[in-house]
Coordinates of C-alpha atoms and ligand atoms in Angstrom, one line a residue:
M482 CA 23.1 4.6 1.8
R483 CA 25.3 7.5 0.9
K484 CA 27.8 7.3 3.7
Y485 CA 29.0 4.6 6.1
D486 CA 31.2 4.3 9.0
V487 CA 34.3 2.2 9.4
E488 CA 35.6 1.8 12.9
R489 CA 39.1 0.9 13.7
V490 CA 40.6 0.3 17.1
D491 CA 44.3 0.4 17.5
V492 CA 45.8 -0.8 20.7
K493 CA 49.2 0.7 21.5
V494 CA 51.2 1.0 24.5
V495 CA 51.0 4.7 24.5
Q496 CA 47.5 5.1 23.4
S497 CA 44.3 3.4 22.4
D498 CA 42.7 5.0 19.4
R499 CA 39.2 4.5 18.2
Y500 CA 38.9 5.9 14.7
L501 CA 35.7 6.5 13.0
I502 CA 36.4 6.9 9.3
K503 CA 33.6 8.4 7.3
R504 CA 33.5 7.1 3.8
I505 CA 31.4 8.3 0.9
G506 CA 29.4 5.9 -1.1
D507 CA 27.9 2.5 -0.6
I508 CA 29.9 0.0 1.4
R509 CA 28.9 -2.6 -1.1
D510 CA 31.1 -0.7 -3.6
W511 CA 34.1 -0.7 -1.3
K512 CA 37.0 -1.8 -3.4
V513 CA 40.4 -2.8 -2.2
Y514 CA 42.9 -2.9 -4.9
C515 CA 45.3 -5.6 -3.9
V516 CA 44.6 -8.7 -6.0
C517 CA 45.1 -9.2 -9.7
E518 CA 42.0 -9.1 -11.9
S519 CA 42.4 -12.2 -14.2
N520 CA 43.8 -14.9 -12.0
C521 CA 42.3 -13.9 -8.6
N522 CA 39.5 -11.4 -8.6
N523 CA 37.8 -12.8 -11.8
G524 CA 39.4 -16.2 -11.4
W525 CA 39.5 -18.5 -8.4
M526 CA 38.1 -15.9 -5.9
R527 CA 34.9 -15.6 -8.0
D528 CA 34.6 -19.1 -9.4
K529 CA 35.7 -21.1 -6.4
V530 CA 34.7 -18.9 -3.4
E531 CA 32.1 -16.2 -4.2
N532 CA 30.0 -18.3 -6.6
L533 CA 29.8 -21.1 -4.0
A534 CA 29.1 -18.7 -1.1
R535 CA 26.4 -16.6 -2.9
P536 CA 23.4 -19.0 -2.8
I537 CA 24.2 -20.0 0.8
M538 CA 24.7 -16.4 2.0
I539 CA 22.0 -14.5 0.2
P540 CA 19.2 -16.0 2.4
L541 CA 21.2 -15.1 5.5
I542 CA 21.7 -11.5 4.3
D543 CA 18.0 -11.0 3.5
R544 CA 16.3 -9.0 6.3
D545 CA 12.8 -9.7 5.1
R546 CA 13.4 -13.4 5.3
L547 CA 14.6 -13.0 8.9
L548 CA 11.6 -10.8 9.7
R549 CA 9.2 -13.4 8.2
G550 CA 10.7 -16.0 10.5
E551 CA 12.1 -18.3 7.8
T552 CA 14.5 -20.9 9.1
T553 CA 17.3 -22.8 7.4
R554 CA 19.9 -25.4 8.3
L555 CA 23.5 -24.8 7.5
L556 CA 25.4 -28.0 7.0
P557 CA 29.0 -28.3 7.9
H558 CA 30.2 -28.0 4.3
Q559 CA 28.1 -24.9 3.9
Q560 CA 29.6 -23.4 7.0
K561 CA 33.1 -24.0 5.6
I562 CA 32.1 -22.2 2.4
I563 CA 30.9 -19.2 4.3
A564 CA 34.0 -19.2 6.6
T565 CA 36.3 -19.4 3.5
W566 CA 34.5 -16.4 2.0
A567 CA 34.7 -14.4 5.3
V568 CA 38.4 -15.2 5.7
L569 CA 39.1 -14.2 2.1
K570 CA 37.3 -10.9 2.6
A571 CA 39.1 -10.3 5.9
M572 CA 42.5 -10.9 4.3
V573 CA 41.7 -8.6 1.4
A574 CA 40.3 -5.8 3.6
E575 CA 43.7 -5.8 5.4
F576 CA 45.1 -4.1 2.3
D577 CA 42.7 -1.1 2.6
T578 CA 44.5 2.2 3.1
H579 CA 43.0 2.5 6.6
S580 CA 43.9 -1.0 7.7
W581 CA 46.9 -3.1 8.7
V582 CA 48.1 -6.2 7.0
T583 CA 48.4 -8.8 9.8
T584 CA 48.1 -12.0 7.9
H585 CA 51.3 -13.8 6.9
H586 CA 51.5 -14.4 3.1
S587 CA 51.8 -18.1 3.6
Q588 CA 48.3 -18.1 5.0
R589 CA 46.9 -16.2 2.0
K590 CA 48.6 -18.8 -0.2
Y591 CA 47.1 -21.6 1.9
L592 CA 43.6 -20.2 1.3
M593 CA 44.2 -19.9 -2.4
N594 CA 45.6 -23.5 -2.7
R595 CA 43.2 -25.2 -0.3
L596 CA 40.1 -23.0 -0.7
A597 CA 39.7 -23.1 3.1
P598 CA 40.8 -20.9 6.0
P599 CA 44.2 -21.7 7.4
A600 CA 44.2 -24.7 9.7
R601 CA 45.2 -22.9 12.8
G602 CA 44.8 -19.5 14.4
W603 CA 41.6 -18.5 12.7
A604 CA 38.0 -18.4 14.0
V605 CA 34.8 -17.2 12.3
W606 CA 31.4 -16.6 13.8
I607 CA 28.1 -15.6 12.1
G608 CA 24.9 -14.4 13.6
P609 CA 21.5 -13.1 12.6
Y610 CA 21.4 -9.3 13.3
L611 CA 18.8 -6.6 12.9
R612 CA 20.4 -3.3 13.3
V613 CA 18.7 -0.6 15.3
S614 CA 21.3 2.1 15.9
W615 CA 24.7 0.4 16.3
P616 CA 26.7 2.2 13.6
T617 CA 29.4 -0.2 12.5
H618 CA 29.3 -1.9 9.1
W619 CA 33.0 -2.8 9.2
G620 CA 35.2 -2.8 12.3
S621 CA 38.7 -3.9 12.8
S622 CA 41.1 -4.1 15.8
P623 CA 44.6 -5.2 15.0
F624 CA 47.1 -6.0 17.7
L625 CA 50.6 -7.5 18.1
Y626 CA 50.8 -10.8 19.9
L627 CA 54.2 -11.8 21.3
S628 CA 54.9 -15.1 22.9
P629 CA 56.7 -15.0 26.3
K630 CA 59.9 -16.0 24.5
Q631 CA 59.6 -13.3 21.9
E632 CA 58.8 -10.8 24.5
A633 CA 61.9 -11.7 26.4
R634 CA 64.0 -11.3 23.3
R635 CA 62.6 -7.8 22.8
G636 CA 63.9 -6.8 26.2
G637 CA 62.4 -3.6 27.5
S638 CA 61.4 -2.3 24.1
L639 CA 57.7 -1.4 23.9
V640 CA 57.9 -0.3 20.3
A641 CA 56.4 -2.5 17.7
T642 CA 56.7 -2.1 14.0
F643 CA 53.8 -4.3 12.9
Y644 CA 50.7 -6.2 14.0
N645 CA 50.2 -10.0 13.6
S646 CA 46.7 -10.4 15.0
H647 CA 43.3 -9.0 14.2
A648 CA 39.6 -9.1 14.9
S649 CA 37.3 -7.8 12.3
T650 CA 33.6 -7.5 12.0
Q651 CA 31.4 -7.1 9.0
V652 CA 27.7 -6.6 8.7
I653 CA 25.9 -7.4 5.5
G654 CA 22.2 -6.9 5.6
S655 CA 21.0 -9.1 8.5
L656 CA 24.2 -11.2 8.5
F657 CA 26.8 -10.4 11.2
I658 CA 30.3 -11.9 10.6
H659 CA 33.2 -11.8 13.0
V660 CA 36.7 -13.1 12.1
M661 CA 39.6 -13.4 14.5
R662 CA 43.2 -14.5 13.7
S663 CA 46.4 -14.6 15.7
P664 CA 49.5 -16.8 16.1
A665 CA 48.1 -17.4 19.6
N666 CA 46.3 -20.4 18.1
D667 CA 44.7 -21.7 21.3
Y668 CA 43.6 -18.3 22.5
I669 CA 41.7 -17.8 19.2
E670 CA 40.4 -21.3 18.8
N671 CA 39.1 -21.6 22.3
W672 CA 37.3 -18.3 22.3
K673 CA 33.6 -18.3 23.3
F674 CA 31.0 -15.6 23.2
S675 CA 28.1 -15.3 25.5
T676 CA 26.1 -12.4 24.3
P677 CA 24.5 -10.0 26.9
D678 CA 21.0 -10.2 25.3
G679 CA 21.3 -13.9 24.3
G680 CA 21.6 -13.4 20.5
S681 CA 23.0 -16.3 18.6
V682 CA 26.6 -16.2 17.4
F683 CA 27.5 -19.5 15.7
R684 CA 31.1 -20.4 15.4
I685 CA 31.6 -21.9 11.9
W686 CA 35.4 -22.1 11.9
P687 CA 37.3 -24.1 13.1
P688 CA 34.9 -26.6 11.6
S689 CA 32.6 -28.8 13.5
D690 CA 30.4 -31.6 12.3
V691 CA 27.3 -30.0 13.7
S692 CA 24.8 -28.2 11.5
V693 CA 23.6 -24.7 12.5
S694 CA 19.9 -24.1 12.9
W695 CA 19.5 -20.6 11.5
P696 CA 18.6 -18.0 12.8
G697 CA 18.3 -19.0 16.4
T698 CA 17.9 -15.8 18.5
I699 CA 18.4 -12.5 16.7
M700 CA 21.3 -10.4 17.9
S701 CA 20.6 -7.0 19.5
D702 CA 22.8 -3.9 18.9
R703 CA 24.3 -4.6 22.3
D704 CA 25.1 -8.2 21.3
A705 CA 26.7 -7.0 18.1
D706 CA 28.9 -4.5 19.9
Y707 CA 29.8 -7.0 22.6
V708 CA 31.1 -9.5 19.9
A709 CA 32.8 -6.8 17.8
T710 CA 34.7 -5.4 20.8
G711 CA 35.2 -8.7 22.7
L712 CA 38.8 -9.3 21.8
Y713 CA 39.8 -5.7 22.6
R714 CA 38.1 -5.9 26.0
D715 CA 39.7 -9.2 26.9
L716 CA 43.1 -7.9 25.9
M717 CA 42.7 -4.7 27.9
D718 CA 41.8 -6.9 30.9
R719 CA 45.0 -8.9 30.5
V720 CA 47.5 -6.0 30.3
S721 CA 49.2 -5.0 33.5
P722 CA 47.5 -2.1 35.3
L723 CA 50.5 0.1 34.5
I724 CA 50.3 -0.5 30.7
K725 CA 46.5 -0.2 30.8
E726 CA 46.8 3.1 32.6
G727 CA 49.3 4.3 30.0
I728 CA 47.0 3.3 27.2
E729 CA 44.0 4.9 28.6
N730 CA 45.6 8.1 29.9
A731 CA 48.1 8.8 27.3
P732 CA 47.9 12.3 25.8
A733 CA 48.0 12.9 22.1
R734 CA 49.7 10.4 19.8
S735 CA 53.4 10.2 20.5
G736 CA 54.3 9.0 17.1
G737 CA 55.4 5.7 18.6
A738 CA 54.7 2.5 16.6
P739 CA 51.7 0.4 17.5
F740 CA 52.3 -2.2 20.1
W741 CA 50.4 -4.9 21.9
R742 CA 51.7 -7.1 24.7
W743 CA 49.8 -10.2 25.5
R744 CA 50.5 -12.9 28.0
A745 CA 49.0 -16.4 28.0
Ligands
LIG1418 ZN1 46.5 -12.8 -8.2

């Protein structure tokens, strides 16, 4: 592949932007320079995360295996390894030039020390996916969550200077990965997907003691898009009609900072 698409959705009070960023080169060579080489990239990230994830994930990534109808069972400890890998990559990708850092540094530290996703506010799904024409290889929609208390403290200001929540999607071969995080812990942890074409999307974080029978039903393009944009759609459904109208009908970018208002 010579070129690939990165999709980013920003939700702002003044405007909703869908960016399609064309990158040159192979997405597998996408490098984000934010971690140190010796201690992190060639240290614990490789030895304690990637090397453990590789043998478990390669069979899931392999399209031919999926097409041949091979099945595999993912045990709870293997699900945790995949989830840790997915969360690590999601955290690192936030440092890409086109992205937003939404994860608090204490959560990155937690992952490094415990080699597991943070205990609260994170959810990871995986599914078997055979792409037909859905273009996204990497997609991300950041937003700002404010608790009712925080919102009250802000008064009438609709301007935000940062995001603290994020949904990101990554497709590697036939493996679809979706990661959500937000300080709205329950909102994220109770999230459920019911795909339009019935494709399987297995939640592997927060952990369960149930093993996954892979692949289940292969996800369609429509299923992939439904999951990737699920959070954005739900948030748009929750905003007041006035804000929604403002987001959808706003003219060109006003220069205002990104903002998202969410109510439980
Ligand atoms: Zn480091």
